[in-house]
Amino acid sequence: MWPAYISHSDGPLVGPVQAAAVLASCVAALKRTMIMVDGTASHAIPPLLYGQMFEDINHSGDGGIYAELLQNRAFQQVTPNTTAALYAWSAINGARINVIADPSPISSALPNSLQLIIPQGTSGQVGFGNEGYYGIQVNSEWTYNASFYYKFSAASAFDGAATVTLQSMGEAYATASVPISGSQTAWKQVAVSLTPTSSPASTANNFTVTFDGSNAAGQTIDFAMFSLFPPTFKDRENGLRIDLATTLSEMKPSFFRLPGGNNLGQTWATRWQWNVTVGPLINRPGRMGDWGYVNTDGLGLLEYMYLCEDMEIEPIMAVWAGYSLNDESLPEDELATYIQAAIDQINFVIGDPATNEYAALRASLGHPDPFRLTYVEIGNEDFFGSESYIYRWKDFAGILRAAFPHLRFIATTYPFNPILNPAPELYDNHVYSTPDYFVENAFYYDAYERNGTYYFQGEYAAISTNAADVFGSLGRLMYPTVQSSVGEAAYMIGFERNADIVFATSYAPLLMNVANYQWSPNLVAFDASRVYPSTSYYAQQLFSTHRGTEYLPSTLPTYNGTLYWSVTRNTTLRTVYIKVVNYDAAPASMTFALPFEVASAGLVTVITGSADTSNSPTTPDAVVPTTFKMTFAQTFNYTAPAYSVSALTAYLV
Ligand SMILES: *[C@@H]1O[C@H](CO)[C@@H](O)[C@H](O)[C@H]1NC(C)=O
Ligand SMILES: *[C@@H]1O[C@H](CO)[C@@H](O)[C@H](O)[C@H]1NC(C)=O
Ligand SMILES: *[C@@H]1O[C@H](CO)[C@@H](O)[C@H](O)[C@H]1NC(C)=O
Ligand SMILES: *[C@@H]1O[C@H](CO)[C@@H](O)[C@H](O)[C@H]1NC(C)=O
Ligand SMILES: *[C@@H]1O[C@H](CO)[C@@H](O)[C@H](O)[C@H]1NC(C)=O
Ligand SMILES: *[C@@H]1O[C@H](CO)[C@@H](O)[C@H](O)[C@H]1NC(C)=O
Ligand SMILES: *[C@@H]1O[C@H](CO)[C@@H](O)[C@H](O)[C@H]1NC(C)=O
Ligand SMILES: *[C@@H]1O[C@H](CO)[C@@H](O)[C@H](O)[C@H]1NC(C)=O
Ligand SMILES: CC(=O)N[C@H]1CO[C@H](CO)[C@@H](O)[C@@H]1O
């Protein structure tokens, strides 16, 4: 039964929402959903509820958010003297280039060099070029920093210059010259800045280093560690691509999970090791990542921490926990080294430079103050190696908790399966499934006992509309669709209702270079010069920017229904947020009855479209959020458009 005041009339809606409402009211009048809202909050909305899960997949790091433009810049993890070792590089005008195992390499971490041989009798510009990560954006508003190391393995009388350009088919957009001396037999770094004269629309551009053949014929010159950087997010050196970092930041995430995910390590030998990702770039060997391409580790632990600091968000940092995805578990008596490595990693991030050598290393690299860190995840998806996780968790969690009593550690098996000791306080749950699954599981966390255990939904996404294809390579969505995003949003409503035990959540994966990827769909797609936020990105952003600080219970949605909602409030800001998710092909009429007065002037932001619409490189703005004014009353009607996610903002009076 509903009290009489529910029939109070609300003010008119304005704009297209009004039109939709009028049309829809005829259709939906018969199944109007009544929602009573309670004025007493049941639980707080935890500060980390919405965040981002990151690992280097789909060139999300190298060739993605890490702004370095040159691919294979330091010939890391390649087999010298093979054509494959030259990927992304090519010779210009008859030059001979080869990746050599250098007898005097620039560092032990980078044993390979690029050797250029300029044949006798050469004339014209001769040298080599790099194609970047599937293109290089040339922008006349930017100044690029280019650098490389060179040496002559045998002293020569050569006295000339290298010409460094950004060019397309020989048409130079930016050119700089740098002196090169044949007497230089030790490695020497040279740097130039490049300011293009125009901004070609195409990203089919090359970075080239050439010599005047008539002067340089017969010379052999070795090169190492090239770099080409555009301006970066917050001007940080060795930093992030501005457009991608800005897009991520505009989702207003509260945390960033790093460095994986599966990319913590496919094998023991290629596992992520924090200590080879810090310090000078020439000391970073890189590693074969889990997703089929070399990780330069230019985006190393310090860069991840700067990312969090620059975005003003909290890291959720993983440590490698003795298991690799090829089902290698280290025996218990071999764990000590890796537990110590985890301790050292944590100390690098938060230790005291006066008492800890890794904290002192951090200070020497320019950051004496500890970074923010509260959450540490022990491994990734350890349900795959669940038997060994019993002793790995016991040893890692036991020792790390004692060493860092103020930190909170996250387990990565299925909750309570197997039973772990010490009992995990926090579990990371992952789920990839169909849009229908997420709607059918909108009450997933309601079923969990409230017993001091908290949950991180560290990965989730609707990835196929067909359950049979979820883990196949066919039938995957290429980009999130309105339907998949609305399905996820129904599940997210469940996060808010259960935010007393769900403390953090993140869609995964985060980023995808459309020119080269291993997994689809992803939250944000991009190419060498553009960014394509998906419908799921906008849904995440909508939830993240309309969070509130406390949850107000309301009439429960129907199990397996199509209409979901949650009500939160920020008493300091004096706002009430009502999120509405309609997973139906017809609009849905709703009446909300609030137990307190709100101002009549408010807002509604809506994401809606036909079920299979996606934002993609060809239709980047097919669906974007739209904000309208909305008139509220203590009791008001709202019509949720077909397949939509809405956030209503009302102001307390
Ligand atoms: C909500 O809409 C119904 C159906 O159009 C109408 O009868 C009712 O008066 C409206 N309620 C309010 C509070 O405006
Ligand atoms: C490099 O490869 C070529 C062709 O396969 C071979 O002739 C040469 O000996 C190799 N050089 C080294 C240093 O391995
Ligand atoms: C870049 O270099 C490659 C290899 O030489 C060449 O095939 C390609 O055409 C060049 N692209 C442009 C835009 O100059
Ligand atoms: C580029 O070089 C300038 C001058 O050395 C420096 O101030 C700037 O931080 C550099 N930019 C990047 C992204 O490294
Ligand atoms: C990194 O740490 C491991 C121990 O986890 C150690 O074996 C290795 O030598 C260290 N590497 C460097 C470059 O410090
Ligand atoms: C908490 O509840 C779960 C069921 O949701 C149960 O399996 C687990 O044993 C409980 N843990 C504690 C510490 O009571
Ligand atoms: C929801 O639907 C799914 C799939 O049909 C079914 O397995 C599940 O039991 C339903 N849940 C409820 C609470 O009815
Ligand atoms: C709540 O409002 C306060 C005051 O404006 C603001 O600082 C805070 O960020 C808000 N919290 C959320 C979760 O929006
Ligand atoms: C589908 C796709 O783009 N796959 C590529 C993923 O990246 C590896 C390594 O760069 C390529 O070999 C795949 O073709």
PDB file of C-alpha atoms in Angstrom, residues 10-29 32 587-590 630 637-642:
ATOM      1  CA  ASP A  10       5.557  17.090  -9.666  1.00  0.00           C
ATOM      2  CA  GLY A  11       6.562  20.051 -11.791  1.00  0.00           C
ATOM      3  CA  PRO A  12       6.945  19.754 -15.525  1.00  0.00           C
ATOM      4  CA  LEU A  13      10.074  18.255 -17.031  1.00  0.00           C
ATOM      5  CA  VAL A  14      11.794  20.345 -19.670  1.00  0.00           C
ATOM      6  CA  GLY A  15      13.460  19.623 -22.982  1.00  0.00           C
ATOM      7  CA  PRO A  16      13.581  16.249 -24.755  1.00  0.00           C
ATOM      8  CA  VAL A  17      13.104  14.422 -21.490  1.00  0.00           C
ATOM      9  CA  GLN A  18       9.735  16.096 -21.221  1.00  0.00           C
ATOM     10  CA  ALA A  19       8.767  14.941 -24.690  1.00  0.00           C
ATOM     11  CA  ALA A  20       9.900  11.435 -23.881  1.00  0.00           C
ATOM     12  CA  ALA A  21       8.006  11.583 -20.629  1.00  0.00           C
ATOM     13  CA  VAL A  22       4.762  12.641 -22.266  1.00  0.00           C
ATOM     14  CA  LEU A  23       4.973   9.914 -24.891  1.00  0.00           C
ATOM     15  CA  ALA A  24       6.053   7.350 -22.410  1.00  0.00           C
ATOM     16  CA  SER A  25       3.457   8.183 -19.813  1.00  0.00           C
ATOM     17  CA  CYS A  26       0.709   6.752 -22.050  1.00  0.00           C
ATOM     18  CA  VAL A  27       2.644   3.524 -22.564  1.00  0.00           C
ATOM     19  CA  ALA A  28       3.900   3.120 -19.065  1.00  0.00           C
ATOM     20  CA  ALA A  29       1.122   4.585 -16.957  1.00  0.00           C
ATOM     21  CA  ARG A  32       4.220   2.914 -12.802  1.00  0.00           C
ATOM     22  CA  PRO A 587      10.490   3.681 -21.078  1.00  0.00           C
ATOM     23  CA  ALA A 588       9.594   3.142 -17.424  1.00  0.00           C
ATOM     24  CA  SER A 589       7.421   5.447 -15.314  1.00  0.00           C
ATOM     25  CA  MET A 590       8.411   5.904 -11.728  1.00  0.00           C
ATOM     26  CA  MET A 630      14.450  18.905 -13.859  1.00  0.00           C
ATOM     27  CA  ASN A 637       7.521  11.374 -11.275  1.00  0.00           C
ATOM     28  CA  TYR A 638      10.383  10.339 -13.481  1.00  0.00           C
ATOM     29  CA  THR A 639      10.280   8.480 -16.763  1.00  0.00           C
ATOM     30  CA  ALA A 640      13.437   6.513 -17.429  1.00  0.00           C
ATOM     31  CA  PRO A 641      14.011   6.261 -21.190  1.00  0.00           C
ATOM     32  CA  ALA A 642      14.405   2.836 -22.792  1.00  0.00           C
TER      33      ALA A 642
END
